[in-house]
Amino acid sequence: MADKIALVTGASSGIGRATAELLAQNGYYVFALARRMYRLEQIRSNHIEPICLDVTDDAAVRQAVAHIISTRGRIDVLVNNAGISQPGAVECVPLEIAHRQIEVNLFGYARFMQAVLPHMRERRSGCIVNIVSVLSRISVPGFGWYSASKYAIEALTDAVRGEVMEFGVKVVLIAPGVIKTEFVPNELRAMEKIPHPVAYEKLLAGVHNLVAGEPEAPGPEIIAKAVLEAVKAPTPPVRHALPLDSKMSVMARWLLGGRIFAWAVRFRMKFPRE
Ligand code: NDP
């Protein structure tokens, strides 16, 4: 019972899995959550306990947190990480799919914050890390619904941080740039499933161009390391954007202003000049 207790969502692959493993190597007892149990079983150990759940399921989230509290007595760290991306033209993504995007990425995080905060508040300690994105401060063609979900979680996180600071609970945003996981291949597959009129062909090609560097992008370990540093820090950063492309993109938007930045994005996506 001496270990610190962490809960990591989306732990069956990518950033969540790397984070669960790194926290476990650093003295945390980790509850690793996702839907694909067979993937979670691959990381089960004396320090990692899988829980199968969909973050959109209210009852399952309440049950998981109750299980952690009843077996381990507390939750020191929540890493909200489970996420999906549905690229495509805003006009063409069916609203039920857009709803799912918001349900997983925004309410999925909110559901866990609501479930763990009463315990953290009572113990007057805890750390919540919300994984957002470079696209939670800039919005680019083809990623409207994803950005909407991530902008919203940034807004919610900034509010929560101020609300729970006096209870000794820390709240951190970590904003990855492009990271080599299953995420980009999955989102491109999801985009292909959305029917688009021919007029949007260049947009779809532009989305591919924008993520073309993914095979050379850093792996999820760099984000896991940032999470570990944040949860161990007495005063963690409010928002940590990494690697450099994540920091630079937001800075470029601020320095260039909306119009020139939008032109630069279209250039990068290889859209024709206006
Ligand atoms: P992966 O696709 O590798 O992992 C996503 C994880 O989320 C999986 O473990 C998946 O598990 C889980 N998940 C998805 N939907 C649900 C659901 N409804 N309920 C429970 N779990 C779910 O992607 P990454 O590791 O790259 O992404 C992690 C986070 O990082 C996301 O929030 C993403 O937005 C963010 N991010 C990623 C970037 C990248 O380039 N990779 C860039 C910027 C941000 P399962 O399917 O088993 O349920």
PDB file of C-alpha atoms and ligand atoms in Angstrom:
ATOM      1  CA  MET A   1       0.000   0.000   0.000  1.00  0.00           C
ATOM      2  CA  ALA A   2       3.067   2.278   0.062  1.00  0.00           C
ATOM      3  CA  ASP A   3       3.093   2.928  -3.710  1.00  0.00           C
ATOM      4  CA  LYS A   4       1.575   6.072  -5.114  1.00  0.00           C
ATOM      5  CA  ILE A   5      -1.540   5.266  -7.094  1.00  0.00           C
ATOM      6  CA  ALA A   6      -2.002   6.393 -10.700  1.00  0.00           C
ATOM      7  CA  LEU A   7      -4.851   5.984 -13.156  1.00  0.00           C
ATOM      8  CA  VAL A   8      -4.011   6.280 -16.862  1.00  0.00           C
ATOM      9  CA  THR A   9      -6.722   6.269 -19.549  1.00  0.00           C
ATOM     10  CA  GLY A  10      -6.017   5.118 -23.104  1.00  0.00           C
ATOM     11  CA  ALA A  11      -3.261   2.834 -21.814  1.00  0.00           C
ATOM     12  CA  SER A  12      -3.633   0.111 -24.459  1.00  0.00           C
ATOM     13  CA  SER A  13      -1.324   1.894 -26.913  1.00  0.00           C
ATOM     14  CA  GLY A  14       0.831   4.905 -27.681  1.00  0.00           C
ATOM     15  CA  ILE A  15       1.232   7.684 -25.112  1.00  0.00           C
ATOM     16  CA  GLY A  16      -1.001   6.046 -22.483  1.00  0.00           C
ATOM     17  CA  ARG A  17       0.825   2.741 -22.610  1.00  0.00           C
ATOM     18  CA  ALA A  18       4.264   4.416 -22.464  1.00  0.00           C
ATOM     19  CA  THR A  19       3.061   6.549 -19.538  1.00  0.00           C
ATOM     20  CA  ALA A  20       1.619   3.591 -17.619  1.00  0.00           C
ATOM     21  CA  GLU A  21       4.881   1.681 -18.040  1.00  0.00           C
ATOM     22  CA  LEU A  22       7.102   4.609 -17.054  1.00  0.00           C
ATOM     23  CA  LEU A  23       5.025   5.449 -13.964  1.00  0.00           C
ATOM     24  CA  ALA A  24       5.147   1.768 -12.935  1.00  0.00           C
ATOM     25  CA  GLN A  25       8.942   1.751 -13.322  1.00  0.00           C
ATOM     26  CA  ASN A  26       9.074   4.787 -11.042  1.00  0.00           C
ATOM     27  CA  GLY A  27       7.270   3.429  -8.034  1.00  0.00           C
ATOM     28  CA  TYR A  28       3.623   4.005  -8.967  1.00  0.00           C
ATOM     29  CA  TYR A  29       0.940   1.329  -8.816  1.00  0.00           C
ATOM     30  CA  VAL A  30      -0.854   2.007 -12.097  1.00  0.00           C
ATOM     31  CA  PHE A  31      -4.435   1.293 -13.094  1.00  0.00           C
ATOM     32  CA  ALA A  32      -4.302   1.082 -16.905  1.00  0.00           C
ATOM     33  CA  LEU A  33      -7.633   1.712 -18.613  1.00  0.00           C
ATOM     34  CA  ALA A  34      -8.882   1.188 -22.191  1.00  0.00           C
ATOM     35  CA  ARG A  35     -11.396  -0.854 -24.177  1.00  0.00           C
ATOM     36  CA  ARG A  36      -9.015  -3.424 -25.708  1.00  0.00           C
ATOM     37  CA  MET A  37      -8.366  -5.757 -22.774  1.00  0.00           C
ATOM     38  CA  TYR A  38      -6.052  -8.060 -24.767  1.00  0.00           C
ATOM     39  CA  ARG A  39      -3.736  -5.085 -25.320  1.00  0.00           C
ATOM     40  CA  LEU A  40      -3.861  -4.134 -21.628  1.00  0.00           C
ATOM     41  CA  GLU A  41      -3.033  -7.728 -20.641  1.00  0.00           C
ATOM     42  CA  GLN A  42       0.317  -7.287 -22.450  1.00  0.00           C
ATOM     43  CA  ILE A  43       1.409  -4.757 -19.814  1.00  0.00           C
ATOM     44  CA  ARG A  44      -0.139  -6.370 -16.738  1.00  0.00           C
ATOM     45  CA  SER A  45       2.473  -6.757 -13.963  1.00  0.00           C
ATOM     46  CA  ASN A  46       2.871  -6.446 -10.200  1.00  0.00           C
ATOM     47  CA  HIS A  47       2.647  -2.680 -10.740  1.00  0.00           C
ATOM     48  CA  ILE A  48       0.106  -2.413 -13.562  1.00  0.00           C
ATOM     49  CA  GLU A  49      -3.527  -3.491 -13.170  1.00  0.00           C
ATOM     50  CA  PRO A  50      -5.696  -3.297 -16.298  1.00  0.00           C
ATOM     51  CA  ILE A  51      -9.328  -2.173 -16.245  1.00  0.00           C
ATOM     52  CA  CYS A  52     -11.461  -2.604 -19.362  1.00  0.00           C
ATOM     53  CA  LEU A  53     -13.727   0.386 -19.928  1.00  0.00           C
ATOM     54  CA  ASP A  54     -15.068   2.889 -22.427  1.00  0.00           C
ATOM     55  CA  VAL A  55     -14.525   6.468 -21.210  1.00  0.00           C
ATOM     56  CA  THR A  56     -18.011   7.396 -22.455  1.00  0.00           C
ATOM     57  CA  ASP A  57     -19.645   4.973 -20.001  1.00  0.00           C
ATOM     58  CA  ASP A  58     -20.641   6.898 -16.829  1.00  0.00           C
ATOM     59  CA  ALA A  59     -21.334   3.819 -14.718  1.00  0.00           C
ATOM     60  CA  ALA A  60     -18.093   2.080 -15.771  1.00  0.00           C
ATOM     61  CA  VAL A  61     -16.040   5.159 -14.852  1.00  0.00           C
ATOM     62  CA  ARG A  62     -17.714   5.440 -11.440  1.00  0.00           C
ATOM     63  CA  GLN A  63     -17.212   1.709 -10.862  1.00  0.00           C
ATOM     64  CA  ALA A  64     -13.508   1.854 -11.843  1.00  0.00           C
ATOM     65  CA  VAL A  65     -12.798   4.740  -9.465  1.00  0.00           C
ATOM     66  CA  ALA A  66     -14.754   3.018  -6.665  1.00  0.00           C
ATOM     67  CA  HIS A  67     -12.686  -0.152  -7.252  1.00  0.00           C
ATOM     68  CA  ILE A  68      -9.413   1.807  -7.021  1.00  0.00           C
ATOM     69  CA  ILE A  69     -10.474   3.585  -3.831  1.00  0.00           C
ATOM     70  CA  SER A  70     -11.747   0.393  -2.189  1.00  0.00           C
ATOM     71  CA  THR A  71      -8.625  -1.645  -3.047  1.00  0.00           C
ATOM     72  CA  ARG A  72      -5.880   1.007  -2.787  1.00  0.00           C
ATOM     73  CA  GLY A  73      -7.465   3.715  -0.676  1.00  0.00           C
ATOM     74  CA  ARG A  74      -6.576   6.691  -2.835  1.00  0.00           C
ATOM     75  CA  ILE A  75      -5.702   8.100  -6.257  1.00  0.00           C
ATOM     76  CA  ASP A  76      -2.602  10.303  -6.417  1.00  0.00           C
ATOM     77  CA  VAL A  77      -2.419  10.827 -10.177  1.00  0.00           C
ATOM     78  CA  LEU A  78      -4.991  10.898 -12.970  1.00  0.00           C
ATOM     79  CA  VAL A  79      -3.640  10.965 -16.526  1.00  0.00           C
ATOM     80  CA  ASN A  80      -6.504  11.756 -18.900  1.00  0.00           C
ATOM     81  CA  ASN A  81      -5.193  10.580 -22.251  1.00  0.00           C
ATOM     82  CA  ALA A  82      -7.748   8.415 -24.113  1.00  0.00           C
ATOM     83  CA  GLY A  83      -8.561  10.206 -27.336  1.00  0.00           C
ATOM     84  CA  ILE A  84      -9.636   9.868 -30.948  1.00  0.00           C
ATOM     85  CA  SER A  85      -9.461  12.124 -33.984  1.00  0.00           C
ATOM     86  CA  GLN A  86     -12.001  12.420 -36.769  1.00  0.00           C
ATOM     87  CA  PRO A  87     -10.536  14.561 -39.518  1.00  0.00           C
ATOM     88  CA  GLY A  88     -12.549  15.736 -42.516  1.00  0.00           C
ATOM     89  CA  ALA A  89     -14.292  18.877 -43.702  1.00  0.00           C
ATOM     90  CA  VAL A  90     -16.512  20.343 -40.980  1.00  0.00           C
ATOM     91  CA  GLU A  91     -19.328  20.334 -43.546  1.00  0.00           C
ATOM     92  CA  CYS A  92     -19.033  16.611 -44.206  1.00  0.00           C
ATOM     93  CA  VAL A  93     -18.403  14.935 -40.831  1.00  0.00           C
ATOM     94  CA  PRO A  94     -21.847  13.672 -39.718  1.00  0.00           C
ATOM     95  CA  LEU A  95     -22.900  15.278 -36.449  1.00  0.00           C
ATOM     96  CA  GLU A  96     -23.282  11.944 -34.677  1.00  0.00           C
ATOM     97  CA  ILE A  97     -19.597  11.281 -35.380  1.00  0.00           C
ATOM     98  CA  ALA A  98     -18.744  14.816 -34.257  1.00  0.00           C
ATOM     99  CA  HIS A  99     -20.721  14.166 -31.054  1.00  0.00           C
ATOM    100  CA  ARG A 100     -18.672  11.004 -30.445  1.00  0.00           C
ATOM    101  CA  GLN A 101     -15.472  13.036 -30.919  1.00  0.00           C
ATOM    102  CA  ILE A 102     -16.563  15.503 -28.243  1.00  0.00           C
ATOM    103  CA  GLU A 103     -17.968  12.743 -26.008  1.00  0.00           C
ATOM    104  CA  VAL A 104     -14.655  10.849 -25.902  1.00  0.00           C
ATOM    105  CA  ASN A 105     -12.172  13.738 -25.904  1.00  0.00           C
ATOM    106  CA  LEU A 106     -14.026  16.280 -23.742  1.00  0.00           C
ATOM    107  CA  PHE A 107     -16.614  14.488 -21.613  1.00  0.00           C
ATOM    108  CA  GLY A 108     -14.303  11.468 -21.283  1.00  0.00           C
ATOM    109  CA  TYR A 109     -11.785  13.707 -19.499  1.00  0.00           C
ATOM    110  CA  ALA A 110     -14.470  15.587 -17.555  1.00  0.00           C
ATOM    111  CA  ARG A 111     -16.058  12.337 -16.355  1.00  0.00           C
ATOM    112  CA  PHE A 112     -12.764  11.193 -14.793  1.00  0.00           C
ATOM    113  CA  MET A 113     -12.050  14.596 -13.253  1.00  0.00           C
ATOM    114  CA  GLN A 114     -15.501  14.589 -11.617  1.00  0.00           C
ATOM    115  CA  ALA A 115     -14.976  11.032 -10.377  1.00  0.00           C
ATOM    116  CA  VAL A 116     -11.517  11.524  -8.810  1.00  0.00           C
ATOM    117  CA  LEU A 117     -11.749  15.090  -7.503  1.00  0.00           C
ATOM    118  CA  PRO A 118     -13.892  14.328  -4.416  1.00  0.00           C
ATOM    119  CA  HIS A 119     -11.168  11.911  -3.249  1.00  0.00           C
ATOM    120  CA  MET A 120      -8.249  14.214  -4.091  1.00  0.00           C
ATOM    121  CA  ARG A 121     -10.052  17.141  -2.436  1.00  0.00           C
ATOM    122  CA  GLU A 122     -10.678  15.134   0.712  1.00  0.00           C
ATOM    123  CA  ARG A 123      -7.016  14.044   0.915  1.00  0.00           C
ATOM    124  CA  ARG A 124      -5.883  17.563  -0.046  1.00  0.00           C
ATOM    125  CA  SER A 125      -3.441  16.208  -2.606  1.00  0.00           C
ATOM    126  CA  GLY A 126      -3.318  14.853  -6.122  1.00  0.00           C
ATOM    127  CA  CYS A 127      -2.265  15.659  -9.651  1.00  0.00           C
ATOM    128  CA  ILE A 128      -4.386  15.630 -12.795  1.00  0.00           C
ATOM    129  CA  VAL A 129      -2.588  15.600 -16.162  1.00  0.00           C
ATOM    130  CA  ASN A 130      -4.743  16.263 -19.212  1.00  0.00           C
ATOM    131  CA  ILE A 131      -3.138  15.343 -22.528  1.00  0.00           C
ATOM    132  CA  VAL A 132      -4.253  17.857 -25.140  1.00  0.00           C
ATOM    133  CA  SER A 133      -2.570  18.699 -28.462  1.00  0.00           C
ATOM    134  CA  VAL A 134      -0.826  21.279 -30.574  1.00  0.00           C
ATOM    135  CA  LEU A 135      -4.303  21.511 -32.147  1.00  0.00           C
ATOM    136  CA  SER A 136      -5.829  22.654 -28.868  1.00  0.00           C
ATOM    137  CA  ARG A 137      -4.404  26.165 -29.387  1.00  0.00           C
ATOM    138  CA  ILE A 138      -4.375  26.324 -33.190  1.00  0.00           C
ATOM    139  CA  SER A 139      -7.076  25.097 -35.556  1.00  0.00           C
ATOM    140  CA  VAL A 140      -6.318  24.087 -39.130  1.00  0.00           C
ATOM    141  CA  PRO A 141      -8.407  22.917 -42.120  1.00  0.00           C
ATOM    142  CA  GLY A 142      -9.501  19.295 -41.875  1.00  0.00           C
ATOM    143  CA  PHE A 143      -9.179  19.046 -38.096  1.00  0.00           C
ATOM    144  CA  GLY A 144     -12.076  21.264 -36.986  1.00  0.00           C
ATOM    145  CA  TRP A 145     -13.964  18.754 -34.848  1.00  0.00           C
ATOM    146  CA  TYR A 146     -10.807  17.397 -33.204  1.00  0.00           C
ATOM    147  CA  SER A 147      -9.592  20.913 -32.429  1.00  0.00           C
ATOM    148  CA  ALA A 148     -13.006  21.844 -31.047  1.00  0.00           C
ATOM    149  CA  SER A 149     -12.792  18.959 -28.576  1.00  0.00           C
ATOM    150  CA  LYS A 150      -9.213  19.782 -27.541  1.00  0.00           C
ATOM    151  CA  TYR A 151      -9.748  23.578 -27.267  1.00  0.00           C
ATOM    152  CA  ALA A 152     -12.699  22.791 -25.004  1.00  0.00           C
ATOM    153  CA  ILE A 153     -10.677  20.552 -22.700  1.00  0.00           C
ATOM    154  CA  GLU A 154      -7.994  23.250 -22.414  1.00  0.00           C
ATOM    155  CA  ALA A 155     -10.674  25.734 -21.339  1.00  0.00           C
ATOM    156  CA  LEU A 156     -12.120  23.306 -18.801  1.00  0.00           C
ATOM    157  CA  THR A 157      -8.663  22.445 -17.473  1.00  0.00           C
ATOM    158  CA  ASP A 158      -7.685  26.074 -16.923  1.00  0.00           C
ATOM    159  CA  ALA A 159     -10.899  26.605 -14.946  1.00  0.00           C
ATOM    160  CA  VAL A 160     -10.475  23.450 -12.843  1.00  0.00           C
ATOM    161  CA  ARG A 161      -6.881  24.361 -12.014  1.00  0.00           C
ATOM    162  CA  GLY A 162      -8.045  27.552 -10.323  1.00  0.00           C
ATOM    163  CA  GLU A 163     -10.934  25.799  -8.581  1.00  0.00           C
ATOM    164  CA  VAL A 164      -8.906  23.048  -6.901  1.00  0.00           C
ATOM    165  CA  MET A 165      -5.574  24.778  -6.271  1.00  0.00           C
ATOM    166  CA  GLU A 166      -6.616  25.632  -2.718  1.00  0.00           C
ATOM    167  CA  PHE A 167      -7.332  21.943  -2.041  1.00  0.00           C
ATOM    168  CA  GLY A 168      -3.729  20.983  -2.851  1.00  0.00           C
ATOM    169  CA  VAL A 169      -4.649  19.421  -6.209  1.00  0.00           C
ATOM    170  CA  LYS A 170      -2.402  20.248  -9.192  1.00  0.00           C
ATOM    171  CA  VAL A 171      -3.716  20.336 -12.748  1.00  0.00           C
ATOM    172  CA  VAL A 172      -1.385  20.173 -15.743  1.00  0.00           C
ATOM    173  CA  LEU A 173      -1.833  20.360 -19.513  1.00  0.00           C
ATOM    174  CA  ILE A 174       0.587  18.472 -21.731  1.00  0.00           C
ATOM    175  CA  ALA A 175       0.301  19.321 -25.423  1.00  0.00           C
ATOM    176  CA  PRO A 176       2.041  16.897 -27.787  1.00  0.00           C
ATOM    177  CA  GLY A 177       2.921  17.745 -31.370  1.00  0.00           C
ATOM    178  CA  VAL A 178       2.966  14.892 -33.866  1.00  0.00           C
ATOM    179  CA  ILE A 179       3.979  11.676 -32.087  1.00  0.00           C
ATOM    180  CA  LYS A 180       4.488   8.295 -33.733  1.00  0.00           C
ATOM    181  CA  THR A 181       1.699   6.078 -32.359  1.00  0.00           C
ATOM    182  CA  GLU A 182      -1.404   4.415 -33.821  1.00  0.00           C
ATOM    183  CA  PHE A 183      -3.136   7.795 -33.711  1.00  0.00           C
ATOM    184  CA  VAL A 184      -2.281   9.279 -37.142  1.00  0.00           C
ATOM    185  CA  PRO A 185      -2.868   6.019 -39.121  1.00  0.00           C
ATOM    186  CA  ASN A 186      -6.200   5.628 -37.276  1.00  0.00           C
ATOM    187  CA  GLU A 187      -7.310   9.187 -37.984  1.00  0.00           C
ATOM    188  CA  LEU A 188      -6.433   8.914 -41.684  1.00  0.00           C
ATOM    189  CA  ARG A 189      -8.487   5.707 -41.870  1.00  0.00           C
ATOM    190  CA  ALA A 190     -11.370   7.466 -40.101  1.00  0.00           C
ATOM    191  CA  MET A 191     -11.195  10.330 -42.620  1.00  0.00           C
ATOM    192  CA  GLU A 192     -11.324   7.965 -45.592  1.00  0.00           C
ATOM    193  CA  LYS A 193     -14.660   6.637 -44.276  1.00  0.00           C
ATOM    194  CA  ILE A 194     -16.346  10.051 -44.512  1.00  0.00           C
ATOM    195  CA  PRO A 195     -17.856  10.748 -47.944  1.00  0.00           C
ATOM    196  CA  HIS A 196     -16.585  14.089 -49.298  1.00  0.00           C
ATOM    197  CA  PRO A 197     -17.606  15.787 -52.555  1.00  0.00           C
ATOM    198  CA  VAL A 198     -14.835  16.128 -55.170  1.00  0.00           C
ATOM    199  CA  ALA A 199     -14.530  19.810 -54.255  1.00  0.00           C
ATOM    200  CA  TYR A 200     -12.776  18.730 -51.017  1.00  0.00           C
ATOM    201  CA  GLU A 201     -10.183  16.513 -52.701  1.00  0.00           C
ATOM    202  CA  LYS A 202      -7.425  19.086 -52.141  1.00  0.00           C
ATOM    203  CA  LEU A 203      -8.350  19.357 -48.462  1.00  0.00           C
ATOM    204  CA  LEU A 204      -8.083  15.594 -47.986  1.00  0.00           C
ATOM    205  CA  ALA A 205      -4.691  15.589 -49.747  1.00  0.00           C
ATOM    206  CA  GLY A 206      -3.702  18.564 -47.540  1.00  0.00           C
ATOM    207  CA  VAL A 207      -4.494  16.571 -44.371  1.00  0.00           C
ATOM    208  CA  HIS A 208      -2.200  13.784 -45.631  1.00  0.00           C
ATOM    209  CA  ASN A 209       0.523  16.359 -46.401  1.00  0.00           C
ATOM    210  CA  LEU A 210       0.231  17.878 -42.925  1.00  0.00           C
ATOM    211  CA  VAL A 211       0.875  14.576 -41.148  1.00  0.00           C
ATOM    212  CA  ALA A 212       3.337  13.230 -43.725  1.00  0.00           C
ATOM    213  CA  GLY A 213       6.246  13.628 -41.281  1.00  0.00           C
ATOM    214  CA  GLU A 214       4.650  11.228 -38.739  1.00  0.00           C
ATOM    215  CA  PRO A 215       6.910   8.234 -39.526  1.00  0.00           C
ATOM    216  CA  GLU A 216       9.924  10.335 -38.462  1.00  0.00           C
ATOM    217  CA  ALA A 217       8.172  11.887 -35.447  1.00  0.00           C
ATOM    218  CA  PRO A 218       9.352  11.091 -31.907  1.00  0.00           C
ATOM    219  CA  GLY A 219       7.815   8.140 -30.084  1.00  0.00           C
ATOM    220  CA  PRO A 220       5.385   8.329 -27.141  1.00  0.00           C
ATOM    221  CA  GLU A 221       8.198   7.950 -24.573  1.00  0.00           C
ATOM    222  CA  ILE A 222       8.966  11.690 -24.692  1.00  0.00           C
ATOM    223  CA  ILE A 223       5.421  12.497 -23.600  1.00  0.00           C
ATOM    224  CA  ALA A 224       5.512   9.797 -20.904  1.00  0.00           C
ATOM    225  CA  LYS A 225       8.701  11.404 -19.543  1.00  0.00           C
ATOM    226  CA  ALA A 226       7.007  14.820 -19.492  1.00  0.00           C
ATOM    227  CA  VAL A 227       4.076  13.322 -17.550  1.00  0.00           C
ATOM    228  CA  LEU A 228       6.420  11.720 -15.004  1.00  0.00           C
ATOM    229  CA  GLU A 229       8.313  14.993 -14.530  1.00  0.00           C
ATOM    230  CA  ALA A 230       5.036  16.883 -14.109  1.00  0.00           C
ATOM    231  CA  VAL A 231       3.598  14.540 -11.484  1.00  0.00           C
ATOM    232  CA  LYS A 232       6.857  14.566  -9.493  1.00  0.00           C
ATOM    233  CA  ALA A 233       7.356  18.338  -9.625  1.00  0.00           C
ATOM    234  CA  PRO A 234       6.349  20.325  -6.517  1.00  0.00           C
ATOM    235  CA  THR A 235       5.204  23.091  -8.891  1.00  0.00           C
ATOM    236  CA  PRO A 236       4.434  21.501 -12.268  1.00  0.00           C
ATOM    237  CA  PRO A 237       4.080  23.587 -15.426  1.00  0.00           C
ATOM    238  CA  VAL A 238       0.613  24.894 -16.266  1.00  0.00           C
ATOM    239  CA  ARG A 239       1.058  23.813 -19.881  1.00  0.00           C
ATOM    240  CA  HIS A 240       3.963  21.882 -21.349  1.00  0.00           C
ATOM    241  CA  ALA A 241       4.057  21.749 -25.162  1.00  0.00           C
ATOM    242  CA  LEU A 242       6.506  19.310 -26.744  1.00  0.00           C
ATOM    243  CA  PRO A 243       8.351  18.483 -28.903  1.00  0.00           C
ATOM    244  CA  LEU A 244       9.465  21.804 -30.362  1.00  0.00           C
ATOM    245  CA  ASP A 245       6.937  21.778 -33.252  1.00  0.00           C
ATOM    246  CA  SER A 246       4.094  21.953 -30.733  1.00  0.00           C
ATOM    247  CA  LYS A 247       5.580  24.985 -28.975  1.00  0.00           C
ATOM    248  CA  MET A 248       6.603  26.700 -32.234  1.00  0.00           C
ATOM    249  CA  SER A 249       3.236  26.306 -33.980  1.00  0.00           C
ATOM    250  CA  VAL A 250       1.390  28.095 -31.189  1.00  0.00           C
ATOM    251  CA  MET A 251       4.081  30.781 -31.068  1.00  0.00           C
ATOM    252  CA  ALA A 252       3.924  31.204 -34.859  1.00  0.00           C
ATOM    253  CA  ARG A 253       0.142  31.691 -34.717  1.00  0.00           C
ATOM    254  CA  TRP A 254       0.623  34.405 -32.093  1.00  0.00           C
ATOM    255  CA  LEU A 255       3.508  36.130 -33.899  1.00  0.00           C
ATOM    256  CA  LEU A 256       2.118  35.940 -37.440  1.00  0.00           C
ATOM    257  CA  GLY A 257      -1.516  36.754 -36.670  1.00  0.00           C
ATOM    258  CA  GLY A 258      -4.512  34.870 -38.060  1.00  0.00           C
ATOM    259  CA  ARG A 259      -4.298  35.715 -41.763  1.00  0.00           C
ATOM    260  CA  ILE A 260      -0.585  35.058 -42.376  1.00  0.00           C
ATOM    261  CA  PHE A 261      -0.665  31.959 -40.173  1.00  0.00           C
ATOM    262  CA  ALA A 262      -3.621  30.579 -42.164  1.00  0.00           C
ATOM    263  CA  TRP A 263      -1.646  31.204 -45.376  1.00  0.00           C
ATOM    264  CA  ALA A 264       1.390  29.410 -43.915  1.00  0.00           C
ATOM    265  CA  VAL A 265      -0.775  26.410 -42.965  1.00  0.00           C
ATOM    266  CA  ARG A 266      -2.261  26.246 -46.487  1.00  0.00           C
ATOM    267  CA  PHE A 267       1.293  26.426 -47.876  1.00  0.00           C
ATOM    268  CA  ARG A 268       2.342  23.514 -45.634  1.00  0.00           C
ATOM    269  CA  MET A 269      -0.740  21.548 -46.719  1.00  0.00           C
ATOM    270  CA  LYS A 270       0.258  22.342 -50.322  1.00  0.00           C
ATOM    271  CA  PHE A 271      -3.060  24.044 -51.080  1.00  0.00           C
ATOM    272  CA  PRO A 272      -3.029  26.201 -54.221  1.00  0.00           C
ATOM    273  CA  ARG A 273      -2.257  29.883 -53.576  1.00  0.00           C
ATOM    274  CA  GLU A 274      -5.268  32.177 -53.407  1.00  0.00           C
TER     275      GLU A 274
HETATM  276  P1  NDP B   1      -3.380   5.939 -29.723  1.00  0.00           P
HETATM  277  O1  NDP B   1      -4.385   5.816 -30.813  1.00  0.00           O
HETATM  278  O2  NDP B   1      -2.133   5.148 -29.799  1.00  0.00           O
HETATM  279  O3  NDP B   1      -4.064   5.680 -28.312  1.00  0.00           O
HETATM  280  C1  NDP B   1      -5.350   6.143 -28.019  1.00  0.00           C
HETATM  281  C2  NDP B   1      -5.820   5.431 -26.764  1.00  0.00           C
HETATM  282  O4  NDP B   1      -7.122   5.918 -26.419  1.00  0.00           O
HETATM  283  C3  NDP B   1      -5.914   3.931 -26.940  1.00  0.00           C
HETATM  284  O5  NDP B   1      -5.373   3.290 -25.812  1.00  0.00           O
HETATM  285  C4  NDP B   1      -7.420   3.671 -27.013  1.00  0.00           C
HETATM  286  O6  NDP B   1      -7.692   2.410 -26.431  1.00  0.00           O
HETATM  287  C5  NDP B   1      -7.944   4.796 -26.122  1.00  0.00           C
HETATM  288  N1  NDP B   1      -9.343   5.110 -26.397  1.00  0.00           N
HETATM  289  C6  NDP B   1      -9.877   5.648 -27.513  1.00  0.00           C
HETATM  290  N2  NDP B   1     -11.220   5.748 -27.383  1.00  0.00           N
HETATM  291  C7  NDP B   1     -11.529   5.266 -26.155  1.00  0.00           C
HETATM  292  C8  NDP B   1     -12.745   5.078 -25.447  1.00  0.00           C
HETATM  293  N3  NDP B   1     -13.934   5.446 -25.972  1.00  0.00           N
HETATM  294  N4  NDP B   1     -12.694   4.562 -24.201  1.00  0.00           N
HETATM  295  C9  NDP B   1     -11.508   4.177 -23.660  1.00  0.00           C
HETATM  296  N5  NDP B   1     -10.325   4.329 -24.278  1.00  0.00           N
HETATM  297  C10 NDP B   1     -10.348   4.851 -25.511  1.00  0.00           C
HETATM  298  O7  NDP B   1      -3.048   7.508 -29.681  1.00  0.00           O
HETATM  299  P2  NDP B   1      -1.987   8.375 -28.849  1.00  0.00           P
HETATM  300  O8  NDP B   1      -1.360   7.587 -27.811  1.00  0.00           O
HETATM  301  O9  NDP B   1      -1.149   9.069 -29.831  1.00  0.00           O
HETATM  302  O10 NDP B   1      -2.995   9.466 -28.233  1.00  0.00           O
HETATM  303  C11 NDP B   1      -3.141   9.701 -26.867  1.00  0.00           C
HETATM  304  C12 NDP B   1      -3.574  11.141 -26.649  1.00  0.00           C
HETATM  305  O11 NDP B   1      -2.598  12.019 -27.196  1.00  0.00           O
HETATM  306  C13 NDP B   1      -4.902  11.507 -27.307  1.00  0.00           C
HETATM  307  O12 NDP B   1      -5.669  12.267 -26.400  1.00  0.00           O
HETATM  308  C14 NDP B   1      -4.490  12.371 -28.498  1.00  0.00           C
HETATM  309  O13 NDP B   1      -5.472  13.316 -28.817  1.00  0.00           O
HETATM  310  C15 NDP B   1      -3.226  13.013 -27.976  1.00  0.00           C
HETATM  311  N6  NDP B   1      -2.327  13.472 -29.025  1.00  0.00           N
HETATM  312  C16 NDP B   1      -1.699  12.577 -29.870  1.00  0.00           C
HETATM  313  C17 NDP B   1      -0.868  13.048 -30.870  1.00  0.00           C
HETATM  314  C18 NDP B   1      -0.154  12.138 -31.829  1.00  0.00           C
HETATM  315  O14 NDP B   1       0.408  12.642 -32.836  1.00  0.00           O
HETATM  316  N7  NDP B   1      -0.081  10.854 -31.586  1.00  0.00           N
HETATM  317  C19 NDP B   1      -0.653  14.495 -31.078  1.00  0.00           C
HETATM  318  C20 NDP B   1      -1.347  15.320 -30.127  1.00  0.00           C
HETATM  319  C21 NDP B   1      -2.141  14.818 -29.148  1.00  0.00           C
HETATM  320  P3  NDP B   1      -8.817   1.372 -26.893  1.00  0.00           P
HETATM  321  O15 NDP B   1      -9.026   1.550 -28.359  1.00  0.00           O
HETATM  322  O16 NDP B   1      -8.240   0.044 -26.502  1.00  0.00           O
HETATM  323  O17 NDP B   1     -10.017   1.731 -26.080  1.00  0.00           O
END
